[in-house]
Coordinates of C-alpha atoms and ligand atoms in Angstrom, one line a residue:
M1 CA 0.1 12.6 30.3
E2 CA 2.2 11.0 27.8
N3 CA 1.4 12.0 23.8
I4 CA -0.2 8.8 23.3
Y5 CA -0.1 10.4 19.1
Q6 CA 3.5 9.5 20.1
P7 CA 4.8 7.2 17.2
K8 CA 6.6 4.1 18.6
P9 CA 8.8 1.1 16.9
E10 CA 5.6 -1.1 17.6
D11 CA 3.2 1.0 15.3
R12 CA 6.3 0.3 12.2
F13 CA 6.1 3.6 10.6
T14 CA 8.0 3.8 7.8
F15 CA 9.1 6.2 4.3
G16 CA 10.6 5.0 1.5
L17 CA 13.6 7.7 1.0
W18 CA 11.8 9.2 -2.1
T19 CA 9.4 10.6 0.4
V20 CA 10.5 12.4 3.2
G21 CA 13.7 12.6 0.6
N22 CA 11.3 14.5 -2.6
T23 CA 12.9 17.9 -4.0
G24 CA 9.8 18.5 -4.8
K25 CA 10.1 18.7 -8.7
D26 CA 6.7 17.9 -10.4
P27 CA 6.9 17.7 -14.5
F28 CA 5.4 21.2 -14.2
G29 CA 8.3 22.9 -11.4
D30 CA 12.2 22.2 -11.2
D31 CA 13.3 21.3 -7.7
F32 CA 12.8 23.7 -4.6
R33 CA 14.2 21.6 -1.5
E34 CA 17.6 20.2 -2.0
K35 CA 18.5 17.3 -2.7
K36 CA 19.7 15.0 1.6
S37 CA 21.3 12.5 1.4
P38 CA 20.6 8.9 2.7
A39 CA 22.2 9.4 5.8
D40 CA 20.5 12.9 6.5
L41 CA 17.4 10.6 6.0
V42 CA 17.2 8.2 7.4
Y43 CA 18.7 10.7 11.1
L44 CA 15.4 12.7 9.6
L45 CA 13.0 10.2 10.3
G46 CA 14.7 9.3 13.3
E47 CA 14.1 12.3 14.8
V48 CA 10.3 12.2 14.1
G49 CA 9.8 8.8 15.0
A50 CA 9.6 6.3 12.4
Y51 CA 10.4 2.7 12.3
G52 CA 11.8 2.3 9.4
V53 CA 13.1 3.3 6.0
N54 CA 12.9 1.5 2.7
F55 CA 14.3 2.5 -1.0
H56 CA 15.0 1.9 -4.4
D57 CA 18.2 -0.1 -5.3
N58 CA 18.9 4.0 -7.2
D59 CA 17.7 6.2 -3.7
L60 CA 20.4 5.2 -2.2
I61 CA 23.3 3.8 -4.7
P62 CA 22.5 6.8 -8.0
M63 CA 23.2 4.3 -10.9
E64 CA 26.9 6.1 -12.1
A65 CA 27.7 5.7 -8.6
T66 CA 31.0 3.8 -8.9
P67 CA 31.8 1.2 -6.5
A68 CA 34.2 2.9 -4.1
E69 CA 31.0 5.2 -4.4
A70 CA 28.9 2.8 -3.7
E71 CA 30.3 1.6 -0.7
A72 CA 31.1 4.9 0.9
I73 CA 26.8 5.4 0.5
K74 CA 26.0 2.4 2.2
K75 CA 28.9 2.7 4.9
A76 CA 27.3 6.4 5.8
F77 CA 23.7 4.7 5.3
K78 CA 24.6 1.4 8.0
K79 CA 25.6 3.8 10.4
A80 CA 23.0 6.2 10.7
L81 CA 20.5 3.3 11.0
A82 CA 22.8 1.8 13.6
D83 CA 23.1 5.4 15.0
T84 CA 18.6 6.2 14.8
G85 CA 18.3 2.4 15.5
L86 CA 15.8 2.3 12.1
K87 CA 15.3 -0.4 10.2
V88 CA 14.8 -1.2 6.2
P89 CA 11.8 -3.6 6.7
M90 CA 10.8 -3.4 2.8
A91 CA 13.6 -2.3 -0.2
T92 CA 12.2 -1.7 -4.1
T93 CA 13.4 -1.8 -7.2
N94 CA 13.9 1.6 -9.5
L95 CA 12.6 0.5 -13.1
F96 CA 11.3 3.4 -14.0
A97 CA 13.2 6.3 -14.2
S98 CA 15.9 5.9 -16.2
P99 CA 15.5 6.5 -19.9
I100 CA 16.5 2.9 -20.7
F101 CA 12.9 2.1 -19.0
R102 CA 11.0 4.6 -21.4
D103 CA 8.9 1.8 -22.7
G104 CA 8.7 -0.3 -20.0
A105 CA 11.2 -2.0 -17.8
F106 CA 10.1 -6.6 -17.6
T107 CA 7.2 -5.5 -20.9
S108 CA 9.4 -3.4 -23.0
N109 CA 9.9 -4.9 -26.8
I110 CA 13.6 -4.6 -26.3
A111 CA 15.2 -8.6 -25.1
A112 CA 18.4 -6.0 -23.6
I113 CA 15.9 -4.4 -21.7
R114 CA 14.3 -7.1 -20.5
K115 CA 17.5 -8.6 -19.3
F116 CA 18.1 -5.7 -18.2
A117 CA 16.0 -5.2 -15.7
L118 CA 16.3 -9.0 -14.7
Q119 CA 19.4 -8.5 -13.0
K120 CA 18.9 -4.5 -11.7
T121 CA 16.6 -6.6 -10.1
M122 CA 18.1 -9.2 -9.1
Q123 CA 21.3 -6.4 -7.5
A124 CA 18.6 -4.7 -5.5
I125 CA 17.5 -7.7 -4.2
D126 CA 20.7 -8.7 -2.7
L127 CA 21.0 -4.8 -1.6
G128 CA 17.7 -4.9 0.0
A129 CA 18.5 -8.2 1.8
E130 CA 22.1 -6.8 2.9
M131 CA 20.2 -4.2 4.4
G132 CA 17.9 -6.5 6.3
A133 CA 14.5 -6.1 4.3
K134 CA 12.6 -8.4 4.0
V135 CA 9.6 -7.5 1.7
Y136 CA 10.2 -6.5 -1.9
V137 CA 8.4 -4.4 -3.6
F138 CA 7.3 -4.3 -7.6
W139 CA 5.7 -1.5 -9.2
G140 CA 5.3 -1.3 -12.4
G141 CA 5.6 2.0 -13.8
R142 CA 6.3 2.1 -17.1
E143 CA 5.0 -1.6 -17.6
G144 CA 2.0 0.0 -19.9
V145 CA 1.1 1.6 -23.3
E146 CA 0.7 4.9 -25.1
V147 CA 0.3 3.4 -28.7
E148 CA -1.9 -0.1 -27.8
A149 CA -0.7 -1.6 -31.2
S150 CA 2.8 -1.2 -29.6
K151 CA 2.7 -4.7 -27.5
N152 CA 0.3 -7.2 -27.3
P153 CA -1.3 -7.6 -23.7
I154 CA -1.2 -11.6 -23.2
T155 CA 2.8 -11.0 -24.4
A156 CA 3.1 -8.5 -21.5
I157 CA 1.6 -10.4 -18.8
E158 CA 3.5 -13.8 -19.9
R159 CA 6.9 -11.5 -20.2
T160 CA 5.8 -10.6 -16.3
R161 CA 5.3 -13.9 -15.1
E162 CA 8.5 -15.4 -16.4
A163 CA 10.7 -12.0 -14.9
L164 CA 8.9 -13.0 -11.2
N165 CA 9.1 -16.8 -10.9
F166 CA 13.2 -16.1 -12.5
L167 CA 13.1 -14.2 -9.6
S168 CA 11.6 -16.2 -7.0
E169 CA 13.7 -18.6 -7.8
Y170 CA 16.6 -17.0 -7.8
V171 CA 15.8 -15.6 -3.4
K172 CA 14.8 -19.0 -2.8
A173 CA 18.5 -19.8 -4.8
Q174 CA 20.3 -17.0 -2.7
G175 CA 18.0 -18.2 0.6
Y176 CA 17.3 -15.0 1.3
D177 CA 14.3 -14.3 3.9
M178 CA 11.6 -12.0 1.8
V179 CA 8.5 -12.2 -0.2
F180 CA 7.2 -9.7 -3.0
A181 CA 4.6 -7.0 -2.9
L182 CA 3.0 -6.1 -6.3
E183 CA 1.8 -2.7 -6.5
A184 CA -0.8 -2.2 -9.1
K185 CA -1.1 1.8 -10.1
P186 CA -4.1 2.3 -12.9
N187 CA -2.1 4.6 -15.3
E188 CA 0.5 7.2 -14.8
P189 CA 3.7 7.8 -15.9
R190 CA 1.8 5.6 -18.9
G191 CA -0.9 6.0 -20.7
D192 CA -2.5 2.9 -19.2
L193 CA 0.0 1.0 -16.9
Y194 CA -1.2 -3.2 -16.8
F195 CA -1.8 -4.8 -13.1
P196 CA -3.7 -2.1 -13.1
T197 CA -5.8 -2.0 -9.8
T198 CA -4.8 -4.5 -6.5
G199 CA -8.0 -7.3 -7.8
H200 CA -5.3 -7.7 -10.8
M201 CA -3.0 -8.4 -8.9
L202 CA -4.1 -10.8 -6.6
A203 CA -5.2 -13.2 -9.7
F204 CA -2.2 -12.7 -11.3
I205 CA -0.3 -14.3 -9.0
E206 CA -2.3 -17.2 -8.4
T207 CA -0.6 -18.1 -12.5
L208 CA 2.9 -18.0 -11.2
D209 CA 5.1 -21.4 -9.7
H210 CA 5.7 -19.3 -6.3
P211 CA 2.7 -17.5 -5.2
E212 CA 3.0 -18.6 -1.2
M213 CA 5.5 -16.3 -2.0
V214 CA 3.9 -13.3 -4.0
G215 CA 1.4 -10.5 -1.7
V216 CA 0.4 -7.5 -2.7
N217 CA 1.1 -4.1 -1.5
P218 CA -1.9 -2.0 -2.4
E219 CA -1.5 2.5 -2.3
F220 CA -4.5 4.2 -1.1
A221 CA -4.2 6.6 -3.9
H222 CA -3.5 3.8 -7.1
E223 CA -7.0 2.7 -5.7
S224 CA -8.8 5.4 -5.2
M225 CA -7.1 6.6 -9.1
A226 CA -9.5 4.0 -10.1
G227 CA -12.4 5.4 -8.1
L228 CA -12.4 2.4 -6.5
N229 CA -13.4 1.7 -2.2
F230 CA -9.2 1.1 -1.2
V231 CA -11.0 -0.6 1.9
H232 CA -12.2 -3.4 0.4
A233 CA -9.3 -3.8 -2.3
V234 CA -7.6 -3.8 1.4
A235 CA -10.4 -6.4 3.1
Q236 CA -9.7 -8.2 0.0
A237 CA -6.3 -8.7 0.2
L238 CA -6.6 -10.2 3.3
D239 CA -9.3 -12.3 3.2
A240 CA -6.5 -13.7 1.4
G241 CA -3.5 -13.7 3.3
K242 CA -2.1 -11.4 0.3
L243 CA -1.3 -8.2 2.1
F244 CA 2.4 -8.7 2.3
H245 CA 2.6 -4.4 2.6
I246 CA 1.2 -1.5 2.3
D247 CA 1.3 2.1 0.6
L248 CA -0.3 5.0 2.9
N249 CA -1.5 9.1 1.0
D250 CA -4.3 9.9 0.1
Q251 CA -5.9 11.5 -3.0
A252 CA -8.4 13.4 -4.4
F253 CA -11.1 11.2 -6.4
G254 CA -9.8 11.9 -10.3
R255 CA -6.8 13.5 -10.0
Y256 CA -3.1 12.4 -10.6
D257 CA -1.2 10.5 -8.2
Q258 CA -1.2 13.4 -5.6
D259 CA 0.5 10.9 -3.2
F260 CA -0.4 13.7 -0.3
R261 CA -0.2 12.6 3.7
F262 CA -1.9 10.4 5.4
G263 CA -5.4 12.4 6.3
A264 CA -4.7 15.0 4.2
V265 CA -8.4 14.9 2.0
S266 CA -10.1 11.9 3.4
L267 CA -11.5 11.1 6.7
K268 CA -13.0 8.4 6.7
N269 CA -11.5 6.3 3.7
S270 CA -8.6 6.9 5.9
F271 CA -11.0 5.7 9.2
F272 CA -13.0 2.5 7.3
L273 CA -9.1 2.1 6.6
V274 CA -7.0 2.0 9.6
K275 CA -9.5 -0.3 11.3
L276 CA -9.4 -3.1 8.5
L277 CA -6.1 -2.8 10.2
E278 CA -6.5 -3.1 13.4
D279 CA -9.6 -4.7 13.7
N280 CA -7.7 -8.0 12.1
G281 CA -4.3 -7.6 13.6
Y282 CA -2.1 -6.6 10.2
K283 CA 1.4 -7.1 11.8
G284 CA 3.1 -5.8 8.3
S285 CA 4.6 -1.9 7.4
R286 CA 1.9 0.6 8.0
H287 CA 4.3 2.6 5.2
F288 CA 4.1 6.4 3.9
D289 CA 4.4 6.9 0.3
A290 CA 4.0 10.2 0.2
H291 CA 5.2 13.4 -0.1
A292 CA 4.7 17.1 1.5
Y293 CA 3.8 20.0 -0.6
R294 CA 6.6 21.2 -3.4
T295 CA 5.7 24.0 -1.0
E296 CA 7.2 23.2 2.0
N297 CA 10.8 23.5 3.5
Y298 CA 12.6 20.3 5.0
E299 CA 10.6 21.9 8.6
G300 CA 7.5 21.4 6.8
V301 CA 9.2 17.9 5.9
K302 CA 8.8 16.6 9.2
D303 CA 5.5 17.9 9.3
F304 CA 4.6 16.1 7.3
A305 CA 6.0 12.7 8.1
R306 CA 4.4 13.5 11.8
G307 CA 1.3 13.9 10.2
C308 CA 0.4 11.0 8.4
M309 CA 1.6 9.0 12.0
R310 CA -0.2 11.8 13.9
S311 CA -3.4 11.1 12.1
Y312 CA -3.1 7.4 11.4
L313 CA -2.9 7.0 15.4
I314 CA -5.3 9.4 15.7
L315 CA -7.5 7.3 13.6
K316 CA -6.4 4.8 15.5
E317 CA -8.0 5.7 19.3
K318 CA -11.0 6.6 17.0
V319 CA -11.5 3.0 15.7
Q320 CA -11.5 2.7 19.6
K321 CA -13.4 4.7 20.7
F322 CA -15.8 3.5 16.9
N323 CA -15.2 -0.3 18.5
T324 CA -16.4 0.2 22.7
D325 CA -19.4 2.9 21.7
A326 CA -22.2 1.4 23.2
E327 CA -25.3 3.7 21.2
I328 CA -22.9 3.1 17.6
Q329 CA -22.0 -1.0 18.3
G330 CA -25.9 -1.3 19.4
L331 CA -27.8 -0.4 16.2
L332 CA -24.6 -2.9 14.5
K333 CA -26.6 -5.9 17.0
E334 CA -30.0 -3.9 15.8
I335 CA -29.5 -3.8 12.1
N336 CA -27.6 -7.2 11.7
Q337 CA -30.7 -9.2 11.9
E338 CA -30.5 -13.6 12.6
L339 CA -32.9 -16.6 11.0
P340 CA -32.3 -18.3 13.9
E341 CA -35.1 -21.1 12.0
L342 CA -32.6 -21.7 9.2
K343 CA -29.3 -21.1 11.2
N344 CA -29.0 -24.9 10.2
T345 CA -28.4 -24.5 6.5
D346 CA -25.2 -22.2 6.5
G347 CA -22.4 -23.2 5.7
K348 CA -21.3 -25.5 2.8
Y349 CA -23.8 -27.1 0.9
T350 CA -26.5 -30.6 1.7
P351 CA -29.5 -32.3 0.2
E352 CA -30.9 -31.7 3.3
K353 CA -30.1 -27.7 3.5
M354 CA -31.2 -27.7 0.2
K355 CA -34.4 -28.8 0.8
A356 CA -34.8 -26.9 3.8
L357 CA -34.0 -23.9 1.7
K358 CA -36.8 -24.6 -0.8
D359 CA -39.5 -25.8 1.3
Y360 CA -39.8 -22.9 3.9
A361 CA -42.2 -20.2 3.1
F362 CA -40.5 -16.2 3.9
D363 CA -42.4 -13.4 4.0
R364 CA -41.7 -10.9 1.7
K365 CA -43.8 -7.9 3.2
A366 CA -41.9 -8.1 6.0
L367 CA -39.0 -8.6 4.7
S368 CA -39.0 -5.0 2.9
D369 CA -40.9 -2.9 4.6
F370 CA -38.7 -2.0 7.2
G371 CA -35.5 0.8 7.4
M372 CA -31.9 0.6 7.7
K373 CA -31.1 2.8 9.6
Y374 CA -28.5 4.4 8.1
E375 CA -29.0 7.6 8.6
K376 CA -28.2 7.2 12.0
L377 CA -25.2 5.4 11.7
D378 CA -23.4 6.8 9.4
Q379 CA -24.2 10.2 11.6
L380 CA -23.1 8.7 14.5
T381 CA -20.2 7.7 12.9
N382 CA -19.5 11.3 11.4
E383 CA -19.9 12.9 15.6
L384 CA -17.8 9.9 16.6
L385 CA -15.4 11.0 14.0
W386 CA -16.2 15.5 14.5
G387 CA -14.7 14.5 18.0
I388 CA -18.1 15.1 20.2
R389 CA -18.4 11.2 20.8
Ligands
DIG401 C1 5.1 4.8 -6.4 O1 3.6 4.3 -5.5 C2 6.0 3.1 -5.7 C3 7.4 3.6 -5.9 O2 7.7 4.7 -5.0 C4 7.9 2.4 -5.7 O3 8.3 1.2 -6.1 C5 6.8 2.0 -4.6 C6 6.8 1.3 -3.3 O4 5.9 2.0 -2.2 N1 5.2 2.2 -4.2
MN402 MN1 1.7 7.1 -5.3
MN403 MN1 3.3 3.7 -4.1

């Protein structure tokens, strides 16, 4: 029997160079894994069956590379893409690693750094377009504060808006087929980051000059760090037509950004996220912005990548089981009760609907004396996830 959990290109599973290329370094430990070249990482992703690879500009071309070195790196990367068939759906800028960005990039108090960030991002957009990227992610990893006195938060918002408006015009002037996806995070590596959740980003997008070309890139770990329900954040992005990309991983509540393998911690949240994406026909990348535990060698990194994709495919099959489970679907039908007498008051306000609603005699006792059967529904859901239904 064909292994139904074997990833296929149409699953659109992608990984960043920085994910499978993560060397295990953390604030309390040096690299554990040796650094691999971008081309070698593409071959690794080809071996495990990924659809695509993404990169920050400096994951591919180090800031200190000479033009000749840059060309050689690009040549090897493009050959690896051709050899493996991998695509490059997304690109982004590293505006957080260099000490230059120690106090932010677009929101820095130093004008020269804000301008350098614009220049670096235009060059990175060019590189992304050259590799075929159609989604460009902005994650403001250093756009924040430890010292509230250091920055006027409204000025920070205005600076971010000015940068994104300028870069939107740049993409249009260059004729690139590219949209922007803004990624939120509440904190880390700064004490507090601006635009901390996907909701903040959705509101901010509407203040831009070209909101039509700007969406969001919600990350599972980042909303979870803020104590929010990731499924609901993604649902709001979908409702707004702004889910341009998504960063999948996993996270224990109340911890730093763990970027664990998808499905590693919260089985149920991961299930309902896959259900939301699949039930709503999401066509974008399933990008795993995650990395292997520091304990792993590169065989373990492949286990990590395979685990991300298998988890998604197994949960996708569970979604199909949930959607066809007669007892669960029967229960959902039962607990969603209609009110035929007032059906004609659905939708937009009219004086007639207002009158019908105001005149209707509700039986308050009848409305308050039945249970919702959610205990049974949740137990059935768990049992389906545990594989006994
Ligand atoms: C971290 O969650 C950020 C960076 O890795 C990158 O800029 C973005 C792209 O997925 N996610
Ligand atoms: Mn993260
Ligand atoms: Mn991310």
